[in-house]
Short mmCIF file of C-alpha atoms in Angstrom, two decimals:
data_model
loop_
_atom_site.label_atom_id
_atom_site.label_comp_id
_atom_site.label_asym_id
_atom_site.label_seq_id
_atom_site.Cartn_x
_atom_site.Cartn_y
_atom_site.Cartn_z
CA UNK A 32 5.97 12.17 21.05
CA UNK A 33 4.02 14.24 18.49
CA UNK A 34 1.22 14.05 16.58
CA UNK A 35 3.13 14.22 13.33
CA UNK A 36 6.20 11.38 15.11
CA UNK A 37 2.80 9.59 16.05
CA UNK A 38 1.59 8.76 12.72
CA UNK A 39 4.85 8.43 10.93
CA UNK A 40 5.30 5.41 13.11
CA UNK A 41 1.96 4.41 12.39
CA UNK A 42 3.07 4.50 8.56
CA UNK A 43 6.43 2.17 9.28
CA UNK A 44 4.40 -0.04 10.88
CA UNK A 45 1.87 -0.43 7.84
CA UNK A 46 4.82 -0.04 6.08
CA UNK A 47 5.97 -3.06 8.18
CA UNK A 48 2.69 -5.06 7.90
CA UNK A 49 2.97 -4.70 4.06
CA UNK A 50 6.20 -6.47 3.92
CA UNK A 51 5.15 -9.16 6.27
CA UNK A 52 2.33 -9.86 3.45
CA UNK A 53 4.58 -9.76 0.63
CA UNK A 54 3.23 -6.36 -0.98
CA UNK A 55 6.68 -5.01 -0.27
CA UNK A 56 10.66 -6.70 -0.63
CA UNK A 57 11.84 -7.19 2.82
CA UNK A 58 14.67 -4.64 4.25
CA UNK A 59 13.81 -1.56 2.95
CA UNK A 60 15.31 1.51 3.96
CA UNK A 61 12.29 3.81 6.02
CA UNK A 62 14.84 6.39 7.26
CA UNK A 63 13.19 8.92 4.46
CA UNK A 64 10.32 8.18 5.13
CA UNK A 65 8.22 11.21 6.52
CA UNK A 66 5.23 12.41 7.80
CA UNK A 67 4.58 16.63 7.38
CA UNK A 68 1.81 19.31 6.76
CA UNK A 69 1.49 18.94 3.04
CA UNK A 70 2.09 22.23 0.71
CA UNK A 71 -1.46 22.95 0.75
CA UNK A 72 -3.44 22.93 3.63
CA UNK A 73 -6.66 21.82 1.25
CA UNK A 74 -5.13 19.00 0.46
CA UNK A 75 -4.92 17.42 4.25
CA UNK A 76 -3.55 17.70 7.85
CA UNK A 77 -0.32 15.27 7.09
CA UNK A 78 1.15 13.92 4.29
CA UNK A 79 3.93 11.06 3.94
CA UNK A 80 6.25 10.33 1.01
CA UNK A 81 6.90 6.73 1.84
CA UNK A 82 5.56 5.50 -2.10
CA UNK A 83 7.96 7.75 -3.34
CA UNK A 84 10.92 7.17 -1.52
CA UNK A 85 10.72 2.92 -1.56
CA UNK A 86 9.14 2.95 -4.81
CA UNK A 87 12.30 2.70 -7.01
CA UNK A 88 14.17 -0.07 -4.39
CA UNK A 89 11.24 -1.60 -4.04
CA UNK A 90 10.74 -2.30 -7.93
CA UNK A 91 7.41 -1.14 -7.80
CA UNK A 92 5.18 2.13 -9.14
CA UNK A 93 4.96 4.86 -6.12
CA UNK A 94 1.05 4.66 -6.77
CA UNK A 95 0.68 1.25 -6.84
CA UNK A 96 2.74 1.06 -3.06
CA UNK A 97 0.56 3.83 -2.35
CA UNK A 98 -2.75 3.02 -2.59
CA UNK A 99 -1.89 0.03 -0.60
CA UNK A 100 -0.73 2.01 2.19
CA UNK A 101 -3.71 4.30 1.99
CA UNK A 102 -5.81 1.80 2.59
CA UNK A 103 -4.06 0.22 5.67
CA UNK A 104 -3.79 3.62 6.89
CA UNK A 105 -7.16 4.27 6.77
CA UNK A 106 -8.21 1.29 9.02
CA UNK A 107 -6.48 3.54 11.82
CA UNK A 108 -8.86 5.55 13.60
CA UNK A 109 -7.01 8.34 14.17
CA UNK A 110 -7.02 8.89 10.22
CA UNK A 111 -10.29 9.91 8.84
CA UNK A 112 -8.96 9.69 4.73
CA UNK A 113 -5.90 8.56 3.51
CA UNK A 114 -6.28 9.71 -0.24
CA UNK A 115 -3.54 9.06 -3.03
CA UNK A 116 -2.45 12.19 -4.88
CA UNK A 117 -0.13 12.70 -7.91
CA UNK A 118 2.33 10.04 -8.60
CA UNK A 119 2.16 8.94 -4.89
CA UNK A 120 2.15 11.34 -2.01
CA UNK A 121 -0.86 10.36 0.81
CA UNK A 122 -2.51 13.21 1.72
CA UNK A 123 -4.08 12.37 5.15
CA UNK A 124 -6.61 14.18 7.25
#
């Protein structure tokens, strides 16, 4: 597996973890769901689109589902910053 398979499972499984809690609907699609270098190299190592893509079936603003994410992705170790950018991309170093 790679680095960039690595932490887009790490991201379902928040992802997962969020729904458990109630922060999300349960059965969301993930499939588009994914984990790449972002445009800019300034602006991380990784970034995911997951706010953006379950946003709208989820009911809920990409930022708000973001921010959530960023911070349960930021309790992994392996991320040093998950930060929020735009409407709802996570940048992630």
């Amino acid at each position: 597996m790679n680095l960039f398979s690595e932490i887009r499972s790490l991201v379902i499984d928040a992802l997962a973890d969020m729904d458990a809690a109630g922060e999300l609907p349960s059965g969301l699609d993930t499939a588009n769901v994914t984990v790449e270098p972002p445009r800019d190299a300034l602006h991380g190592d990784m970034a995911t689109n997951a706010a953006m893509v379950l946003a709208k079936p989820a009911g809920a603003k990409p930022r708000d589902i973001a921010e959530t994410l960023a911070r349960r992705l930021a309790d992994d170790p392996r991320i040093e910053t998950a930060e929020v950018a735009g409407p709802g991309f996570i940048n992630l170093r």
